[in-house]
mmCIF file of C-alpha atoms in Angstrom:
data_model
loop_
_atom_site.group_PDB
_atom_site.id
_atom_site.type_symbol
_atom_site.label_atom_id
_atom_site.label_comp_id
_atom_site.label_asym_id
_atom_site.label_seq_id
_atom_site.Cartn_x
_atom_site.Cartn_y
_atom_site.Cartn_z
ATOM 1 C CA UNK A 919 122.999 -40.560 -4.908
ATOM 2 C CA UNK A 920 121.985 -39.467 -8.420
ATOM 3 C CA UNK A 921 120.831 -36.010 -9.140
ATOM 4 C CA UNK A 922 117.018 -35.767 -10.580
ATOM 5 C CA UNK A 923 117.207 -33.762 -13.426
ATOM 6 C CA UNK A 924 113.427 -34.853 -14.637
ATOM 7 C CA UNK A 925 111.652 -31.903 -12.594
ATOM 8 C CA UNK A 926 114.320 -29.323 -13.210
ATOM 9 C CA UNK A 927 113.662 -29.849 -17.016
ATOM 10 C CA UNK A 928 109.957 -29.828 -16.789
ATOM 11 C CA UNK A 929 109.964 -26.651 -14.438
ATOM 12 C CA UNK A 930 112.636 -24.987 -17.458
ATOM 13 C CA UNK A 931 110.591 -25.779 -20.012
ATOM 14 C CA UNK A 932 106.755 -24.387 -17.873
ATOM 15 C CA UNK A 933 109.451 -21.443 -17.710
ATOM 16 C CA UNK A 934 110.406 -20.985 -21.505
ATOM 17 C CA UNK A 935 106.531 -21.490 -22.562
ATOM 18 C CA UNK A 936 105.741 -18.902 -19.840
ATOM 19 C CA UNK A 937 108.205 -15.907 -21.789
ATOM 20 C CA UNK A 938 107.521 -17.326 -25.115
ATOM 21 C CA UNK A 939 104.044 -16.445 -25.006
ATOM 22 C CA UNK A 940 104.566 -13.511 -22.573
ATOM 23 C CA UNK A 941 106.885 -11.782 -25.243
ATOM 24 C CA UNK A 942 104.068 -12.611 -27.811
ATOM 25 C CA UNK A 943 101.194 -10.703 -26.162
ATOM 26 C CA UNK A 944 103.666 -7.942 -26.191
ATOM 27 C CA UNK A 945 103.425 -7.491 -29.999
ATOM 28 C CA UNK A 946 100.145 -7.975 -29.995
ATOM 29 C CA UNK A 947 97.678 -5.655 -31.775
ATOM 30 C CA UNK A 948 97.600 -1.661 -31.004
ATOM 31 C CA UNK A 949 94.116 0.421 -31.429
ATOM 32 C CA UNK A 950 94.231 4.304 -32.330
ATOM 33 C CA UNK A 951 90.866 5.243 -30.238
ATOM 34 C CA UNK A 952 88.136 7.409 -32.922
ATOM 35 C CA UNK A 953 85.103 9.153 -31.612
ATOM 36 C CA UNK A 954 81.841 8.062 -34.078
ATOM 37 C CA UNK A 955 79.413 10.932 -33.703
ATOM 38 C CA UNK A 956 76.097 8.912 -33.954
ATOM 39 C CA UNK A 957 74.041 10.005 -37.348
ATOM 40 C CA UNK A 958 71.144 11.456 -37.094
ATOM 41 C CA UNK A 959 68.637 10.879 -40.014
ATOM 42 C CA UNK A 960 71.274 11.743 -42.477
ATOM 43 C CA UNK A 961 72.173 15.152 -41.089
ATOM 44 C CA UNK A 962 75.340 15.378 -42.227
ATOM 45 C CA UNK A 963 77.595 16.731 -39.319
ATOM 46 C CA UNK A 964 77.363 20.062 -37.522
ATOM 47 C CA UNK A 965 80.932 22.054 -36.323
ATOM 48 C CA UNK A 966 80.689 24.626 -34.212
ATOM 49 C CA UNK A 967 83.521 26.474 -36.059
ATOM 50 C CA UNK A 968 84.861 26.281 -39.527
ATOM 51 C CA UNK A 969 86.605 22.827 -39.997
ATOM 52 C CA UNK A 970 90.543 22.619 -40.740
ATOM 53 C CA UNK A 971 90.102 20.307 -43.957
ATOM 54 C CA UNK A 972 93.094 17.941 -44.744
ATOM 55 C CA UNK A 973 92.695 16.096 -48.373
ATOM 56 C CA UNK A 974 95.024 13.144 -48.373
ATOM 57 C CA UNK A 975 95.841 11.112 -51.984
ATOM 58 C CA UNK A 976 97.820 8.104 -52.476
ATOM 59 C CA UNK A 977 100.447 8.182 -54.619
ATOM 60 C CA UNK A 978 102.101 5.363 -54.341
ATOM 61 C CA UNK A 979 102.034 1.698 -52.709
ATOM 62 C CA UNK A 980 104.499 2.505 -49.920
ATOM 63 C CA UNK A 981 103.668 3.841 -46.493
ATOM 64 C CA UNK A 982 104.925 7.221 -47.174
ATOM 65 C CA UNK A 983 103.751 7.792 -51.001
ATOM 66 C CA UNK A 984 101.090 10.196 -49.995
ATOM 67 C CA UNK A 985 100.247 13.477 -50.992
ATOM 68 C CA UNK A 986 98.519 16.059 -48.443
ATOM 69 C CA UNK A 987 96.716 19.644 -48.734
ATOM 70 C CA UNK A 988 95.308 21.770 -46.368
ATOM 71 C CA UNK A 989 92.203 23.532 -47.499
ATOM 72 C CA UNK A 990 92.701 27.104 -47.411
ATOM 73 C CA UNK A 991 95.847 29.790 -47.866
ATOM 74 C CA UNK A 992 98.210 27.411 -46.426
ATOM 75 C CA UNK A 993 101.640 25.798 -47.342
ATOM 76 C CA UNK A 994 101.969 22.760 -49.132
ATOM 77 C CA UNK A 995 102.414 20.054 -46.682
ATOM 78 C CA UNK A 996 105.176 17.812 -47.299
ATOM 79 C CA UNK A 997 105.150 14.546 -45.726
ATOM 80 C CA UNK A 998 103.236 13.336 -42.049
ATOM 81 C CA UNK A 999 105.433 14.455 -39.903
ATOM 82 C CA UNK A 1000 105.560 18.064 -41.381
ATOM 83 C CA UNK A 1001 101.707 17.984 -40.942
ATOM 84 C CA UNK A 1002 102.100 17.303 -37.277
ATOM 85 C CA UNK A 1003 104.911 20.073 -36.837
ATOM 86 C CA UNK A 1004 102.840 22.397 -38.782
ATOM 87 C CA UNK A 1005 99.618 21.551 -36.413
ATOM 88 C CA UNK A 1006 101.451 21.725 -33.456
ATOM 89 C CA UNK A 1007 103.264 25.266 -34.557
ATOM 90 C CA UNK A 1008 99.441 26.597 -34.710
ATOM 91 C CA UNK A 1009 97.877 25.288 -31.628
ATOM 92 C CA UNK A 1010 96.550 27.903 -28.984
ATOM 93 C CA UNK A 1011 98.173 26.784 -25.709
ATOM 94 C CA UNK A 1012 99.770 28.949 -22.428
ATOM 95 C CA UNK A 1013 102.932 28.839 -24.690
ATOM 96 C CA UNK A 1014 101.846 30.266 -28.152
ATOM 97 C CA UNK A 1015 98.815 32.367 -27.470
ATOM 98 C CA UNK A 1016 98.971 33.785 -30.682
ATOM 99 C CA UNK A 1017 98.276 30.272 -32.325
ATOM 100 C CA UNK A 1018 95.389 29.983 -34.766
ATOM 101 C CA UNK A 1019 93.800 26.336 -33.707
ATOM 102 C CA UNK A 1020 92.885 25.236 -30.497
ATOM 103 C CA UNK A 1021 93.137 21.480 -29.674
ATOM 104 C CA UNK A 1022 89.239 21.215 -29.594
ATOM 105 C CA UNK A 1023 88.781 23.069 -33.179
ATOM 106 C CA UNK A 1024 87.601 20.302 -35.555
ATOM 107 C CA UNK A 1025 89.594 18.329 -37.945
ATOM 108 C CA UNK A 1026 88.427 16.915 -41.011
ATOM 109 C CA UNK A 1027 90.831 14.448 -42.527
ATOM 110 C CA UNK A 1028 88.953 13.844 -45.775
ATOM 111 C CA UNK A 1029 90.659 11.453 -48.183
ATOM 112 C CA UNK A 1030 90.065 10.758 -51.786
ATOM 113 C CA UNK A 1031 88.058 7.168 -53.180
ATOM 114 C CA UNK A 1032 91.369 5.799 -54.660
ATOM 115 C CA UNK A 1033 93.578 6.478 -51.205
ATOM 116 C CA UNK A 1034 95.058 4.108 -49.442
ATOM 117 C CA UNK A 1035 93.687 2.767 -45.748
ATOM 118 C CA UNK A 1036 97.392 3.079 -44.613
ATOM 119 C CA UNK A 1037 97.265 6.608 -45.904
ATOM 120 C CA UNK A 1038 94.242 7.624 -44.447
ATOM 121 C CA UNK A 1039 95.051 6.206 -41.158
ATOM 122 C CA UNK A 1040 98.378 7.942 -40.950
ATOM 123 C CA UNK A 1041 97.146 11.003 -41.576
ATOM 124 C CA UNK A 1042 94.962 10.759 -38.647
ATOM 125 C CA UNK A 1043 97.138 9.577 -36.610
ATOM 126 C CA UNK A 1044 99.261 12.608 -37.691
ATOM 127 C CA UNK A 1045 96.859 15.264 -36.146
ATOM 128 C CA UNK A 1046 96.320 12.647 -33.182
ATOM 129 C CA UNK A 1047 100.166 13.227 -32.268
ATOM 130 C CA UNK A 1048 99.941 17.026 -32.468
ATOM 131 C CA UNK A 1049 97.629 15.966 -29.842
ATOM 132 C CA UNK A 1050 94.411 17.799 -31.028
ATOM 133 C CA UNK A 1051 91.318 16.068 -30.417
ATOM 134 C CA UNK A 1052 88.083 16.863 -32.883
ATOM 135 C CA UNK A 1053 89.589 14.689 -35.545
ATOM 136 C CA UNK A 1054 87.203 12.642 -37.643
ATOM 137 C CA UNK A 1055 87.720 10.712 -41.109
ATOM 138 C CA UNK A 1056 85.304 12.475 -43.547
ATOM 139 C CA UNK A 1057 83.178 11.194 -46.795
ATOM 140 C CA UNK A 1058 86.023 10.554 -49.682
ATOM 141 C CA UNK A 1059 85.807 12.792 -52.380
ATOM 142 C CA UNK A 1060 86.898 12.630 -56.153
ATOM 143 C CA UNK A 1061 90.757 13.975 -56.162
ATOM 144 C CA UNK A 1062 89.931 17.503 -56.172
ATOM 145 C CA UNK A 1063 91.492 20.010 -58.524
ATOM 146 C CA UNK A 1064 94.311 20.935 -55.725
ATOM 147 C CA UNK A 1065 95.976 17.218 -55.829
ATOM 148 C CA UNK A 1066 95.838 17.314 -59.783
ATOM 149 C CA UNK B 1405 110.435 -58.717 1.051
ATOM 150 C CA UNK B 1406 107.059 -60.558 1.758
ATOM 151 C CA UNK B 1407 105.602 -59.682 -1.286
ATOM 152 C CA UNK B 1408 108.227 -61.338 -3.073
ATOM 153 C CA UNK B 1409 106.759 -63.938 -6.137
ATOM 154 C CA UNK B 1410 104.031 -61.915 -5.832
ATOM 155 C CA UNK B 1411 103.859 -61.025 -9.502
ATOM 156 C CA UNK B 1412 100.471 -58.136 -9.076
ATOM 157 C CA UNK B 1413 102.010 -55.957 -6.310
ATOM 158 C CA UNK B 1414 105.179 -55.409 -8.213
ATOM 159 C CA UNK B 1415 103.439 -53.249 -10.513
ATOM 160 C CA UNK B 1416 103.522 -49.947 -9.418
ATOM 161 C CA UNK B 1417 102.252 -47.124 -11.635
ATOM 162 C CA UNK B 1418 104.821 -43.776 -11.745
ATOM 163 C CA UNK B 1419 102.183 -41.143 -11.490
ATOM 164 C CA UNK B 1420 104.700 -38.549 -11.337
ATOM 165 C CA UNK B 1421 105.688 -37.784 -15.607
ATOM 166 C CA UNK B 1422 101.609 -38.421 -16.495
ATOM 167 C CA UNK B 1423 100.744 -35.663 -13.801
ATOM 168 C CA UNK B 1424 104.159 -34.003 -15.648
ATOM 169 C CA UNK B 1425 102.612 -34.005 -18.850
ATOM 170 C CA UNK B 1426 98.479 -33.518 -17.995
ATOM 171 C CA UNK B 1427 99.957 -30.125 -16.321
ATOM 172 C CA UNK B 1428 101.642 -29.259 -19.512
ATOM 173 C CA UNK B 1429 98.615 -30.464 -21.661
ATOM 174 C CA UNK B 1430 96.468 -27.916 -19.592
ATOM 175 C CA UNK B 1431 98.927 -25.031 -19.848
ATOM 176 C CA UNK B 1432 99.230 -25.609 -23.764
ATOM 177 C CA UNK B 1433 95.975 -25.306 -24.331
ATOM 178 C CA UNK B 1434 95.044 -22.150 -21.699
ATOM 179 C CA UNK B 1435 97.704 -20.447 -23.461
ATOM 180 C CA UNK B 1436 96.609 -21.172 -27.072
ATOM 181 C CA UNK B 1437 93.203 -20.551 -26.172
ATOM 182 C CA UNK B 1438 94.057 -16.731 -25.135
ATOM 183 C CA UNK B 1439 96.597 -16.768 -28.167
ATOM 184 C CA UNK B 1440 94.262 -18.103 -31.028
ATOM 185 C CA UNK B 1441 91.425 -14.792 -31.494
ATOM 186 C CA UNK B 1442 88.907 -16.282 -33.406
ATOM 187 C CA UNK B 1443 87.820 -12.919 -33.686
ATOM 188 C CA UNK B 1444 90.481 -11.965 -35.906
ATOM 189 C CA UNK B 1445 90.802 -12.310 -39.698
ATOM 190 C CA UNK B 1446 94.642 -12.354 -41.039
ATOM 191 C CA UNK B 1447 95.893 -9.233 -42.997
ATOM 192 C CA UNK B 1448 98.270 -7.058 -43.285
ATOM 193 C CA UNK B 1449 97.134 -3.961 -40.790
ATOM 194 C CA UNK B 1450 99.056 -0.447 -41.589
ATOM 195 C CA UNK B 1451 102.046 0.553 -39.373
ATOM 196 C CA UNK B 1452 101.745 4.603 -39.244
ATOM 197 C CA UNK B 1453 105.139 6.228 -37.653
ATOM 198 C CA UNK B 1454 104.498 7.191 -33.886
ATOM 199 C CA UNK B 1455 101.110 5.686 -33.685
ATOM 200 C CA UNK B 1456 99.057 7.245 -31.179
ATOM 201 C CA UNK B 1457 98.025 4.055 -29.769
ATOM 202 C CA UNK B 1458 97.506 1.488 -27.029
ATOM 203 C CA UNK B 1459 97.349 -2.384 -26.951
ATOM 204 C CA UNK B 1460 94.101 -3.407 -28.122
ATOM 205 C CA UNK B 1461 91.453 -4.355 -25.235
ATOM 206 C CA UNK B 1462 90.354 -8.136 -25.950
ATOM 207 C CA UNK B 1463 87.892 -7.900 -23.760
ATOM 208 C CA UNK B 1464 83.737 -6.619 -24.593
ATOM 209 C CA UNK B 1465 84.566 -5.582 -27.773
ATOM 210 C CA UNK B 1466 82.940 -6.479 -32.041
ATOM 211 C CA UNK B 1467 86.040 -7.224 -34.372
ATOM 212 C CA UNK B 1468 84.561 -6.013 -37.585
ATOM 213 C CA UNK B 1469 87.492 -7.265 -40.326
ATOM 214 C CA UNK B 1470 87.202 -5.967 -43.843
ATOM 215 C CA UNK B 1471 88.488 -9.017 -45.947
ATOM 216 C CA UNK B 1472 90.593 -7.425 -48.580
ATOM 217 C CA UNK B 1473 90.113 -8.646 -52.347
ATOM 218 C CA UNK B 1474 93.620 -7.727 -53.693
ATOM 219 C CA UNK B 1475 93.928 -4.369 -55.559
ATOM 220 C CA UNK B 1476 92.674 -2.130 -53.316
ATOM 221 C CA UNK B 1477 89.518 -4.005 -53.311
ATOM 222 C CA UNK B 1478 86.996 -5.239 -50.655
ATOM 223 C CA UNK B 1479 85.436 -8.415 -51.080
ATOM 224 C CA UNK B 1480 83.611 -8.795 -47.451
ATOM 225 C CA UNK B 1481 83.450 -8.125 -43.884
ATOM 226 C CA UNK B 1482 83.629 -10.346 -41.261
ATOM 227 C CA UNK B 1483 82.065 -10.166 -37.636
ATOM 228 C CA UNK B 1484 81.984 -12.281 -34.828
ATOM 229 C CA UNK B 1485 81.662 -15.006 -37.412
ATOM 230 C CA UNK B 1486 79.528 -13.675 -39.899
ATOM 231 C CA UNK B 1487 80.185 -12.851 -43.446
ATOM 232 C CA UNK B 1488 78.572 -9.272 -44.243
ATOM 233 C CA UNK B 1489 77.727 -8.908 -48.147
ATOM 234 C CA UNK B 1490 79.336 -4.912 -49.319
ATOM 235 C CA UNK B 1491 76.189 -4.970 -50.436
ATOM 236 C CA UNK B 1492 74.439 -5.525 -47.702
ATOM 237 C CA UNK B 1493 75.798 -3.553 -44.710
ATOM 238 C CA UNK B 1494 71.955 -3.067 -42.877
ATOM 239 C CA UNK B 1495 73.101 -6.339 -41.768
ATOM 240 C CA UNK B 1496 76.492 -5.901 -40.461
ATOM 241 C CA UNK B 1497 74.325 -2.785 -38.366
ATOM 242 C CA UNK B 1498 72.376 -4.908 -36.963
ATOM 243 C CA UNK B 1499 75.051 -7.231 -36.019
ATOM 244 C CA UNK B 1500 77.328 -4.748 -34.525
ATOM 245 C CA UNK B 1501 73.762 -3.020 -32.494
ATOM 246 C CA UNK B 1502 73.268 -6.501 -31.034
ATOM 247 C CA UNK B 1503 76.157 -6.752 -29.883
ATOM 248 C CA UNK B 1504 76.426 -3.752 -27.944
ATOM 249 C CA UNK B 1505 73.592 -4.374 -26.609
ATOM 250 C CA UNK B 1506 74.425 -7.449 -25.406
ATOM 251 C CA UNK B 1507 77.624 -5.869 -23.701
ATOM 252 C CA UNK B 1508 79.961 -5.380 -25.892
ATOM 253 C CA UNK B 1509 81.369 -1.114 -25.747
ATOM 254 C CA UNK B 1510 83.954 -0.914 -28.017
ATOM 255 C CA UNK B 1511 83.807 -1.483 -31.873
ATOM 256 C CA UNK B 1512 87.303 -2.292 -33.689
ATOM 257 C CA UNK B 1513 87.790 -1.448 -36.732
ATOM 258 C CA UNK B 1514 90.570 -4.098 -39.365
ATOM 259 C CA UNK B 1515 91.293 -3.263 -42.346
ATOM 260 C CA UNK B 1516 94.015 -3.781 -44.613
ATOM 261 C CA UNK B 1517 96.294 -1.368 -45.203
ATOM 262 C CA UNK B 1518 96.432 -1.510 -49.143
ATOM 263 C CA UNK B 1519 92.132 -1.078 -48.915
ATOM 264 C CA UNK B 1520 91.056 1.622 -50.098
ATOM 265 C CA UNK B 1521 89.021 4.444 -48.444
ATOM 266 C CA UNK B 1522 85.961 4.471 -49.936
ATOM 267 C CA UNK B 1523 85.432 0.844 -48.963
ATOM 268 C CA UNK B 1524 86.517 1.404 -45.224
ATOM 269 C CA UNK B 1525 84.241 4.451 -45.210
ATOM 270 C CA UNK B 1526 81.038 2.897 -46.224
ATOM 271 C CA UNK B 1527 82.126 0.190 -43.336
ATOM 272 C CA UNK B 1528 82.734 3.021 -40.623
ATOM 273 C CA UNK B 1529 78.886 4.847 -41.725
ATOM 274 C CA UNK B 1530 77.527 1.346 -41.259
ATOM 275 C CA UNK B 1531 78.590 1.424 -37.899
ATOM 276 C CA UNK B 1532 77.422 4.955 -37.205
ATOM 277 C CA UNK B 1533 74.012 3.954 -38.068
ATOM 278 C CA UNK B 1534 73.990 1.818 -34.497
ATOM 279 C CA UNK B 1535 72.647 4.710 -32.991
ATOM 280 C CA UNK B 1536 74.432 5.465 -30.031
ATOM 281 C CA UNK B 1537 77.955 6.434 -30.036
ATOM 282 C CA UNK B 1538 80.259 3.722 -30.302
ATOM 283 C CA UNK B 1539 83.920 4.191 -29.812
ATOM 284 C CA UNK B 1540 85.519 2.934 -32.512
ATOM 285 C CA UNK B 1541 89.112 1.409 -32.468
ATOM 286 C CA UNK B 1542 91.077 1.692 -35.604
ATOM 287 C CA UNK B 1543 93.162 -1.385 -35.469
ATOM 288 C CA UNK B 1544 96.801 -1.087 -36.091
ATOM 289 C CA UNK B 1545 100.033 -3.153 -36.612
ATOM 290 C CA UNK B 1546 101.587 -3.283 -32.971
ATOM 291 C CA UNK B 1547 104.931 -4.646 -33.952
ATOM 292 C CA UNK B 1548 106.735 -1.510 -34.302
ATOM 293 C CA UNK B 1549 108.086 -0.003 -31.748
#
């Protein structure tokens, strides 16, 4: 009495398309979620407080060859993650009452015409991770006199 | 035995590999018709470092793809299957309304990564111009982990 190996081999292989395409909706796409204020007969938009401005400039092809200033009497800003570490070192919370920005206070992430997508993006997602959450990608502007 | 010289009712049909293989016909192409999104135009998405993100929703939602040019440049936008002019984007408004309307609540946004901003940002004020609020998805590169 011979073993039937036919159905084992069709049930392995249901098996192996099953995880092949399993493991591929894993790496599917990923969305960052924005919030479009609608426009309202070209009114540009209103902030209830003054607006923490972040000017972002590409300079360079490569994901981290961007420069980034913070409008106002602050520090240069080195890289992404120093943007998120100084944004999270200001944030009002129950731990750091004496912070200067609450999560709500609006964030304008306002790159120039010639920056990078990439750049702009991870810059936004920058604030995103030091979880504040008035954050919206502004008009581009010419590369202003600070970026020079 | 008694069918024996009986040439007709020796012929016996193995149903057992063609029900084998319809079942993996059918499973092919319900799998490739979730994989394939028509939706989608190839390009190479940005990857930021600790994206603040979840797996995008395939479901109810407008795929508006900015079709890179090379350079930095834009050459069109794509949604649900219609080529939007740069200089026409009234049009891709009117798309992306309908479609709400018709169902549709989120709006994601591809781009390529090497676009630049201004070109994105005249895209994104298109959108705005719907009217209501849309949430709008910024499309990322899921493969990193």
């Amino acid at each position: 009495m011979g073993l039937n190996l036919t159905s084992m081999i069709d049930v392995v292989f249901l098996l192996l398309i099953y995880f092949m395409v399993a493991t591929e909706f894993k790496t599917a796409e990923e969305s960052s979620p924005m919030d479009l204020p609608a426009q309202h007969d070209g009114r540009s938009l209103m902030f209830d407080n003054e607006p923490l401005v972040i000017l972002v400039e590409s300079s360079g092809d490569g994901p981290h060859d961007l420069r980034i200033q913070l409008e106002g009497p602050w520090d240069d800003i080195e890289s992404v993650s120093g943007l998120t570490q100084f944004l999270r070192a200001n944030k009002i919370n129950e731990f750091h009452v004496t912070g200067l920005f609450k999560d709500t206070h609006p964030v304008l992430v306002t790159p120039t015409e010639g920056a990078r997508w990439e750049h702009a993006l991870a810059t936004y997602n920058a604030v995103a991770l030091a979880q504040y959450t008035n954050i919206t990608l502004a008009e581009p502007v010419t590369k202003p006199d600070v970026l020079q | 035995m008694a069918s024996r010289g009986n040439p007709s009712s020796t012929i016996n049909a193995n149903m057992t590999p063609m029900i084998d293989v319809t079942f993996l016909l059918i499973v092919f192409f319900v799998v490739v018709s979730q994989i394939v999104d028509r939706d989608a135009v190839s390009m190479d998405l940005p990857s930021p470092d600790n994206a603040v993100a979840s797996v995008a929703e395939m479901q109810n939602r407008v795929v508006v793809n900015i079709v890179p040019a090379g350079d930095g440049e834009v050459s069109h936008v794509v949604v649900g299957g219609h080529v939007v002019s740069m200089n026409a984007l009234d049009e891709l408004t009117t798309i992306v309304k309908t479609r709400l309307q018709g169902g549709a609540t989120e709006v994601h946004l591809r781009a390529d990564r090497a676009s630049k901003y201004i070109f994105i940002h005249e895209v994104i004020e298109a959108i705005r111009k719907v009217g209501t609020t849309p949430r709008l998805q910024l499309v990322i590169d899921g493969k990193q982990e």
